[in-house]
mmCIF file of C-alpha atoms in Angstrom:
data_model
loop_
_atom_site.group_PDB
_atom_site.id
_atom_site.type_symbol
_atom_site.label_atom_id
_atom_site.label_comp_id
_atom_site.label_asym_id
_atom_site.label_seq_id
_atom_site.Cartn_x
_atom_site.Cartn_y
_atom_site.Cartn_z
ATOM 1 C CA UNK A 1 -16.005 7.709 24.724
ATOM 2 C CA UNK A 2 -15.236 10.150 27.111
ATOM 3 C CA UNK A 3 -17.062 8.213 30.165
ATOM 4 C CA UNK A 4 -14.192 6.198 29.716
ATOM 5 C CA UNK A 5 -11.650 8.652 29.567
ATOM 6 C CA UNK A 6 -9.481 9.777 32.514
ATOM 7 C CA UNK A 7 -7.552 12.259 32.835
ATOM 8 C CA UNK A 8 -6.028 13.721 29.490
ATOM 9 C CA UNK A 9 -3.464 15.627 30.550
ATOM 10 C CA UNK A 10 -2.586 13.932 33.883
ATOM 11 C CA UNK A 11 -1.706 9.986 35.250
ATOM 12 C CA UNK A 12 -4.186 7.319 34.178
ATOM 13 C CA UNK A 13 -3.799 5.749 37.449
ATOM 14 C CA UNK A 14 -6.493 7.705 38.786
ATOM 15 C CA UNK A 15 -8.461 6.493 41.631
ATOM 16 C CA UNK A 16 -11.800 5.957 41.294
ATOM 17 C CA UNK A 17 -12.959 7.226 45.042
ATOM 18 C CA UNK A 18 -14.997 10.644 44.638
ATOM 19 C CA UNK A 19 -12.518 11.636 47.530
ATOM 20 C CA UNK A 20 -9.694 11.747 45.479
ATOM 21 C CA UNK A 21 -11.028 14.578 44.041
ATOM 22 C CA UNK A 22 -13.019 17.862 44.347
ATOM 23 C CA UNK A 23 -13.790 18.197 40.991
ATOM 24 C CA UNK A 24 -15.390 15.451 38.925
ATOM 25 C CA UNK A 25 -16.687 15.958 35.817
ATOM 26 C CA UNK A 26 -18.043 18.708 33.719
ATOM 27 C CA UNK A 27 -20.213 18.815 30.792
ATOM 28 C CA UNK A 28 -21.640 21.183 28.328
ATOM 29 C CA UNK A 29 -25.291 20.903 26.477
ATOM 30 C CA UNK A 30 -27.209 22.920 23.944
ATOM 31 C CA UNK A 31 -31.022 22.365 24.745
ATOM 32 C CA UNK A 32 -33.177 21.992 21.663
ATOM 33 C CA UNK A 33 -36.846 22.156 23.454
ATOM 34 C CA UNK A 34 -38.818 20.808 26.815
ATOM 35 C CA UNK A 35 -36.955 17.911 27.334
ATOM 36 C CA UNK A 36 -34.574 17.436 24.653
ATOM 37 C CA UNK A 37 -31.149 18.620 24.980
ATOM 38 C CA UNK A 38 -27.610 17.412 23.074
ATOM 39 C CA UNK A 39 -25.007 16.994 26.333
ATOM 40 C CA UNK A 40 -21.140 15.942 26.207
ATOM 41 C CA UNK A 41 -19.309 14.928 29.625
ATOM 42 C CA UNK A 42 -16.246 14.686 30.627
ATOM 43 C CA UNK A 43 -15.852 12.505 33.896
ATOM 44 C CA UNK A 44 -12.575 12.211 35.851
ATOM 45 C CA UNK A 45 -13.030 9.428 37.171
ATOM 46 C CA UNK A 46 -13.252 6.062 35.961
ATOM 47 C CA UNK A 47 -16.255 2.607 35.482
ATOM 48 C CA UNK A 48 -19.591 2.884 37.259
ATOM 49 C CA UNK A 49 -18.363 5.756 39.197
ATOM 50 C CA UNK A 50 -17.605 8.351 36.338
ATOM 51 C CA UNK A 51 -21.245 6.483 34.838
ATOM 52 C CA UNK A 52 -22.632 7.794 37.794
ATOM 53 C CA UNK A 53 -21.887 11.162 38.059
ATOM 54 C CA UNK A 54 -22.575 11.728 34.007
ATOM 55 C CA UNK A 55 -26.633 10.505 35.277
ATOM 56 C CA UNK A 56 -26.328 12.700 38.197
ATOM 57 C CA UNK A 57 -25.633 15.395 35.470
ATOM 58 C CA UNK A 58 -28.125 14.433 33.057
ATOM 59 C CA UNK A 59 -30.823 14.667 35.997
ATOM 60 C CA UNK A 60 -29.349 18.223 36.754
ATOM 61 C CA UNK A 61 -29.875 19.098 32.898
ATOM 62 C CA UNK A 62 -33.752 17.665 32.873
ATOM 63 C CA UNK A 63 -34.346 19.842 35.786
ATOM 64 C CA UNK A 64 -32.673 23.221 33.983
ATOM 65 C CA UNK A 65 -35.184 23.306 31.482
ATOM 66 C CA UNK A 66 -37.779 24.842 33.921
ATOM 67 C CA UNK A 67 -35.025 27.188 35.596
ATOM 68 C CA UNK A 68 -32.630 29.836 33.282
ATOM 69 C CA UNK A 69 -31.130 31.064 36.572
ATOM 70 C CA UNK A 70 -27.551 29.430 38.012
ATOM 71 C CA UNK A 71 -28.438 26.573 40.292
ATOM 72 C CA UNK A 72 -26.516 23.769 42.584
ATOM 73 C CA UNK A 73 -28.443 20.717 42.657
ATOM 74 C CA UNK A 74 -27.284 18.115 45.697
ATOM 75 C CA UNK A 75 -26.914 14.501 44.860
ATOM 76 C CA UNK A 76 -24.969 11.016 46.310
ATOM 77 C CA UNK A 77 -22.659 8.189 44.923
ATOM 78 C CA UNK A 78 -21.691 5.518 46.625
ATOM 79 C CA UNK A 79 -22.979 7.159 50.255
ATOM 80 C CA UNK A 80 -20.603 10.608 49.466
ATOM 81 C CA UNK A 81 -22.195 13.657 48.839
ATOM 82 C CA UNK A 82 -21.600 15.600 45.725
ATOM 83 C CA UNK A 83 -23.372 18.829 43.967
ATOM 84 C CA UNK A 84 -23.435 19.665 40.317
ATOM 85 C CA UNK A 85 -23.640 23.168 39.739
ATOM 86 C CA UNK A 86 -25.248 24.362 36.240
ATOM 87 C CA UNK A 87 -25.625 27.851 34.624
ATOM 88 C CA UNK A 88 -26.628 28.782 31.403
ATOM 89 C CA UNK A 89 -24.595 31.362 28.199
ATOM 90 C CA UNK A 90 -26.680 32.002 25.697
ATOM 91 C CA UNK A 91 -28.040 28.618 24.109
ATOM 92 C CA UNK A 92 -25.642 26.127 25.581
ATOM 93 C CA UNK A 93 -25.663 25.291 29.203
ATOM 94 C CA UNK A 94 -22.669 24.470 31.323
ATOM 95 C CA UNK A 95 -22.278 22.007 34.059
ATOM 96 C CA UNK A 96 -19.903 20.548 36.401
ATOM 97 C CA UNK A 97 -19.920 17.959 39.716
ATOM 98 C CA UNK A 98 -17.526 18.665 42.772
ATOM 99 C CA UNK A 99 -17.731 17.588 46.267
ATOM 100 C CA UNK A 100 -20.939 18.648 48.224
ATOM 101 C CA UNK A 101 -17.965 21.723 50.138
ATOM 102 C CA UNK A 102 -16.670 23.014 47.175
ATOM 103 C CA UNK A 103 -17.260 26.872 47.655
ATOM 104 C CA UNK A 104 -20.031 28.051 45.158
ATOM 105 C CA UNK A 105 -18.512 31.369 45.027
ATOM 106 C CA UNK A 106 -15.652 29.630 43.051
ATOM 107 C CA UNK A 107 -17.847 27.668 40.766
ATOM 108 C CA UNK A 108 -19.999 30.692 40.144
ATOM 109 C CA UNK A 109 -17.707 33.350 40.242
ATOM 110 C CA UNK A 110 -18.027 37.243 41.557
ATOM 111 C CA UNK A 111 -20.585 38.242 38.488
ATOM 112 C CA UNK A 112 -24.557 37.836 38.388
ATOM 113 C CA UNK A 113 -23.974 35.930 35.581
ATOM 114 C CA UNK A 114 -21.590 34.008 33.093
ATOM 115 C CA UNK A 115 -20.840 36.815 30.688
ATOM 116 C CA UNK A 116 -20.222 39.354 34.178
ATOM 117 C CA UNK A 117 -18.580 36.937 36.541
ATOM 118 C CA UNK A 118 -14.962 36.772 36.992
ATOM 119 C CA UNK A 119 -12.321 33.783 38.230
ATOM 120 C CA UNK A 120 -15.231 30.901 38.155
ATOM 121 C CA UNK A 121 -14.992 27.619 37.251
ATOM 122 C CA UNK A 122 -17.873 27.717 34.967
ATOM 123 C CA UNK A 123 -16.875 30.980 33.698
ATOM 124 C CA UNK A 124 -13.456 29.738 32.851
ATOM 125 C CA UNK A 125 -15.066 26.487 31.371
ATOM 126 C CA UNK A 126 -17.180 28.359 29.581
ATOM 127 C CA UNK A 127 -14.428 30.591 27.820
ATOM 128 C CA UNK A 128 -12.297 27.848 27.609
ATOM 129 C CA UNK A 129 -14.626 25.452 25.465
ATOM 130 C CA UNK A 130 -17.439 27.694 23.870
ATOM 131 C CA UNK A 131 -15.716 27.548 20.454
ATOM 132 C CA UNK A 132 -15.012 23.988 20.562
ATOM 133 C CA UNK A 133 -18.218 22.253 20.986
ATOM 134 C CA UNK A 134 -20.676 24.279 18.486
ATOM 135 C CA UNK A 135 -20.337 21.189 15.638
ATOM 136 C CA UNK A 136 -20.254 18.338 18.800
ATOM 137 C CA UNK A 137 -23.941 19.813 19.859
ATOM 138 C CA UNK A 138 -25.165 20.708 16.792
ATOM 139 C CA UNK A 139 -27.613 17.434 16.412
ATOM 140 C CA UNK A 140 -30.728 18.125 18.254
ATOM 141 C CA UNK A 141 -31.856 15.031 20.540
ATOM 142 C CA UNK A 142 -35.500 13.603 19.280
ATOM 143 C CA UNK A 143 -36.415 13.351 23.258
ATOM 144 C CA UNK A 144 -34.002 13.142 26.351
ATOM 145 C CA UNK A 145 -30.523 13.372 26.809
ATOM 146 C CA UNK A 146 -28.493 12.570 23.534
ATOM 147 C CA UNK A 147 -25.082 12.282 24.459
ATOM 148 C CA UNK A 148 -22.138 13.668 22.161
ATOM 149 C CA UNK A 149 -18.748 12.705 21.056
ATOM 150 C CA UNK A 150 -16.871 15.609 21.957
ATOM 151 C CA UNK A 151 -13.774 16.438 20.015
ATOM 152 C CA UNK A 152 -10.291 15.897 21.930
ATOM 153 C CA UNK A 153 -9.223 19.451 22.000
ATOM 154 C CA UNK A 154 -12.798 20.090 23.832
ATOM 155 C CA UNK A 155 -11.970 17.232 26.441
ATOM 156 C CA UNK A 156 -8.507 18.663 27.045
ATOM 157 C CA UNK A 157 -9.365 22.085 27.854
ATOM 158 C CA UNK A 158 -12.407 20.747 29.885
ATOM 159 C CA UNK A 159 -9.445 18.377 31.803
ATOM 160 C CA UNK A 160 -7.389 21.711 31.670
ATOM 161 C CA UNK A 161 -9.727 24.017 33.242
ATOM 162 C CA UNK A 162 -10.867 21.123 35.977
ATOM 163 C CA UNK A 163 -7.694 20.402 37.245
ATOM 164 C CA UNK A 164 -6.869 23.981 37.710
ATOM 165 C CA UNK A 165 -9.643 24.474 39.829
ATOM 166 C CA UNK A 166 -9.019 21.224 42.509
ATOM 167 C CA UNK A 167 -7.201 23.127 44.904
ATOM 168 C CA UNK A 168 -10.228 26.145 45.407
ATOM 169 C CA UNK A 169 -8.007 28.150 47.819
ATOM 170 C CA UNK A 170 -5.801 28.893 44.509
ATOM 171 C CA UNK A 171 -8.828 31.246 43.705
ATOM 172 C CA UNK A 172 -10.915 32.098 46.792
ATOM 173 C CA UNK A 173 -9.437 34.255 49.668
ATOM 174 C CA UNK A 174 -11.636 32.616 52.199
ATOM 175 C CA UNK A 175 -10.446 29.100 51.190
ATOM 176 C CA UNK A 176 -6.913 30.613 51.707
ATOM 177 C CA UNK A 177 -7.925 32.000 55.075
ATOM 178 C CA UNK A 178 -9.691 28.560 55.724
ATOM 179 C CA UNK A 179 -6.760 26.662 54.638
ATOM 180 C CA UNK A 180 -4.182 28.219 56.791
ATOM 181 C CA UNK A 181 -6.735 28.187 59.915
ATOM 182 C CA UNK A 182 -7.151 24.762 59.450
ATOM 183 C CA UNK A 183 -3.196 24.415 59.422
ATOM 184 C CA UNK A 184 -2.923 26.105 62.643
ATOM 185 C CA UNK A 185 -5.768 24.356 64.195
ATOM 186 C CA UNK A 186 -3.371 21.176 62.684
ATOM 187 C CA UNK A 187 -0.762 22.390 64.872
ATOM 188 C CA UNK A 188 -2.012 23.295 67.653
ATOM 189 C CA UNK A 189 -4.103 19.878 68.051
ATOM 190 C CA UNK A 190 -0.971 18.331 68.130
ATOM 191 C CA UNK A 191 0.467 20.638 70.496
ATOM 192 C CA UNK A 192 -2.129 19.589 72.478
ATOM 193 C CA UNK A 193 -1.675 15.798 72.232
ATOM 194 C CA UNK A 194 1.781 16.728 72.916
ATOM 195 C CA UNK A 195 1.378 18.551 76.098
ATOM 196 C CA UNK A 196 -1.261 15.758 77.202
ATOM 197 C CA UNK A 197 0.955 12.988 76.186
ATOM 198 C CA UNK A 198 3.960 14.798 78.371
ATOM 199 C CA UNK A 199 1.307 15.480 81.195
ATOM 200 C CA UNK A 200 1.047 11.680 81.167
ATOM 201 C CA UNK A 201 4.648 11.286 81.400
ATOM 202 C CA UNK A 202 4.622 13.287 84.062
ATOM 203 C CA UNK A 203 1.912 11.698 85.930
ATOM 204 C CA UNK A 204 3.548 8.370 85.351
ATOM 205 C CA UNK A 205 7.222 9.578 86.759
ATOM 206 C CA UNK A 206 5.360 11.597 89.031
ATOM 207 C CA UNK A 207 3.833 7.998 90.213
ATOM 208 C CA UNK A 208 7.015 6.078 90.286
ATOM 209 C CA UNK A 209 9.030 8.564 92.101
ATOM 210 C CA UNK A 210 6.341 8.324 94.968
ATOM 211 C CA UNK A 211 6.515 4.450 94.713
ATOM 212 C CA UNK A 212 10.576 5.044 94.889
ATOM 213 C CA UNK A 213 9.829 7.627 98.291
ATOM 214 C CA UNK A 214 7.492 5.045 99.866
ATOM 215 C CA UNK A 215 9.885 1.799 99.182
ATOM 216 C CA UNK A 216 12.668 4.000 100.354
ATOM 217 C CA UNK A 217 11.050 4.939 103.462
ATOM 218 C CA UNK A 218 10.410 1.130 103.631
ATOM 219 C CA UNK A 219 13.932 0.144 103.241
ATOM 220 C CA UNK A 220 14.759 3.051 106.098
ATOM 221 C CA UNK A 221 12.374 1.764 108.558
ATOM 222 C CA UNK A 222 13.735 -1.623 107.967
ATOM 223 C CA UNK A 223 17.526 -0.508 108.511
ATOM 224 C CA UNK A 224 16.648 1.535 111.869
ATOM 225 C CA UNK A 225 15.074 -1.510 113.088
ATOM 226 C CA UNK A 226 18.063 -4.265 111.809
ATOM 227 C CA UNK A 227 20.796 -1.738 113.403
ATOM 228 C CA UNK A 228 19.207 -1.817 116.902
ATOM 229 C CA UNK A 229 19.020 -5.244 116.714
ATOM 230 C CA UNK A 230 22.482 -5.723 115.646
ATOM 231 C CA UNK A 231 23.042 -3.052 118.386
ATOM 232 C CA UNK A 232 20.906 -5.026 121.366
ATOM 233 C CA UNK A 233 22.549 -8.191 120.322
ATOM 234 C CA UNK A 234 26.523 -6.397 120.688
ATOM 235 C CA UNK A 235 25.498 -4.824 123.933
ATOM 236 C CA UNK A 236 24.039 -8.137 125.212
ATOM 237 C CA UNK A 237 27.502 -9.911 124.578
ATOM 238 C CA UNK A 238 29.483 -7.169 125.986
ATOM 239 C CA UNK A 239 27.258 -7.644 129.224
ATOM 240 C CA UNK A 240 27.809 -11.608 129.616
ATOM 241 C CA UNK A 241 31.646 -10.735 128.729
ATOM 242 C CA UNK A 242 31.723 -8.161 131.884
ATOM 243 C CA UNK A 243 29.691 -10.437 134.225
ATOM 244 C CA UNK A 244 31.791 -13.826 133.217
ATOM 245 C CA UNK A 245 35.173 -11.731 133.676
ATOM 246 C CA UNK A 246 34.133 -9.936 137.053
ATOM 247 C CA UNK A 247 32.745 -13.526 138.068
ATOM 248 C CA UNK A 248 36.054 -14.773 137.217
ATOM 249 C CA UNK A 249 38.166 -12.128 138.884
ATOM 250 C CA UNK A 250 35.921 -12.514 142.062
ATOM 251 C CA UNK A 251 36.660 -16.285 142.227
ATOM 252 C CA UNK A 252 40.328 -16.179 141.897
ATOM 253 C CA UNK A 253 40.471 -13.889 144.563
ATOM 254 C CA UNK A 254 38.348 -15.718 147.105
ATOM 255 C CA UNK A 255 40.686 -18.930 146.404
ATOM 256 C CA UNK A 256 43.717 -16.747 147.129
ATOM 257 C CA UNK A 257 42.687 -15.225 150.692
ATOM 258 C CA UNK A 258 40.514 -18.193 151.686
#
C-alpha cells in the first residue's frame, strides 16, 4: 500500500509533521466519467497524516471533473495549511500536495500547459511516470475514487521526482533571489541584536563607571574632610605644646629674679 509507504529512495525515519516537508504526496488518476475516476498516491509521509493528505487529494480530483484547466485547490491538516495543485495530459490527470508557499510557477511550470511547460513539478511528474501507470489505471471505478496499486518503479520515480523538487529555489530564480534575501535579512537581524546587545553593554558600563565617579567623589569628599581634621587636631597640640612651654619658661624666670 503506498499510504503506507515512505520514502523509497530516502530514510524511513521520516517525520510525520507536514513541516518537514514542502512536498507531500503526489498522485496520478485516469477519470472514467462524472464522478468516477481510478487514482494512485504516493504520500511522504506516514499514519493518519499521509491518510490525510491522499483525502485532501481525492476531494481535489472530485472537484476536476467540472474544470480541464490547471488549478490549486487550498486545504488544512492538523491546523497547517497545504495546497494540492492538479492539471490534466490527455486522459490521466496529475496531482500533487506541498505547503500552502510553495511557488506555483514551479509546480506549473513556464508553459500554458503540460505538454508546453518547462522545469515543473507536474511536468516532470508527468514525463517521469506517464508510461508506468497505463495498466495500474486501467480499471475504471463503478462510482468515486477507486484507489490503485501502483507498481514500484511508478512509486520510485514519483519519490524521485518529489524529492528533487523540495528545495524550489533549485528551479525558480525568484526562490533563489528570495533565498539569499532572506539570508541577508538572517544576518543582518543578528547584526542588529548584536549592536543592541553591545549598546546594552555599553549602557550598563556606561552606568557603573558613573556609580565608580560618584563613589569616588564620595571617597574624595570624605578624605578632604578626615585630613583637616587630622590637620585641626595636629595644630591644636602644637598650640597647647607652645603655650605649656612659654608658660614654663615664664615661670622659671620669675622664680630666678624674684
Amino acid at each position: 500500500n503506498s499510504l503506507k509507504k515512505m520514502s523509497l529512495l530516502g530514510s524511513s525515519a521520516r517525520s510525520d509533521s507536514l513541516g518537514s516537508l514542502t512536498v507531500h504526496a503526489c498522485a496520478v488518476a485516469r477519470t472514467a466519467s462524472e464522478g468516477c475516476a481510478t487514482a494512485g498516491f504516493h504520500c511522504r509521509l506516514p499514519g493518519s497524516v499521509g491518510a490525510k493528505l491522499q483525502q485532501a487529494m481525492s476531494s481535489t480530483i472530485i472537484k476536476s471533473f467540472s474544470c480541464d484547466k490547471p488549478f490549486s485547490d487550498e486545504s488544512r491538516i492538523n491546523g497547517e495549511s497545504i495546497t494540492v495543485h492538479c492539471i490534466h495530459s490527455k486522459e490521466l490527470l496529475f496531482l500533487v500536495c506541498t505547503l500552502s508557499d510553495y511557488p506555483k510557477r514551479v509546480v506549473f511550470g513556464s508553459g500554458h500547459n503540460l505538454e508546453a511547460a518547462e522545469k515543473g513539478l507536474l511536468p516532470q511528474l508527468a514525463n517521469e511516470i506517464f508510461d508506468l501507470v497505463g495498466l495500474d489505471l486501467s480499471f475504471a471505478a463503478d462510482d468515486g475514487i477507486k484507489t490503485a496499486k501502483l507498481s514500484s518503479r511508478a512509486l520510485q520515480a514519483m519519490e524521485r521526482v518529489c524529492a528533487d523538487y523540495e528545495a524550489p529555489a533549485k528551479y525558480d530564480s525568484v526562490s533563489s533571489v528570495q533565498a539569499q534575501v532572506d539570508d541577508v535579512r538572517d544576518i543582518m537581524q543578528q547584526n542588529v541584536q548584536n549592536l543592541l546587545q553591545n549598546q546594552d553593554q555599553l549602557t550598563e558600563l556606561q552606568r557603573k563607571a558613573e556609580a565608580t565617579r560618584t563613589y569616588a567623589g564620595a571617597f574624595s569628599k570624605a578624605a578632604t574632610v578626615a585630613r583637616r581634621e587630622v590637620q585641626w587636631k595636629d595644630h591644636k597640640v602644637r598650640l597647647f605644646i607652645g603655650v605649656g612651654a612659654f608658660s614654663l619658661v615664664a615661670l622659671i624666670l620669675w622664680w630666678l629674679f624674684s
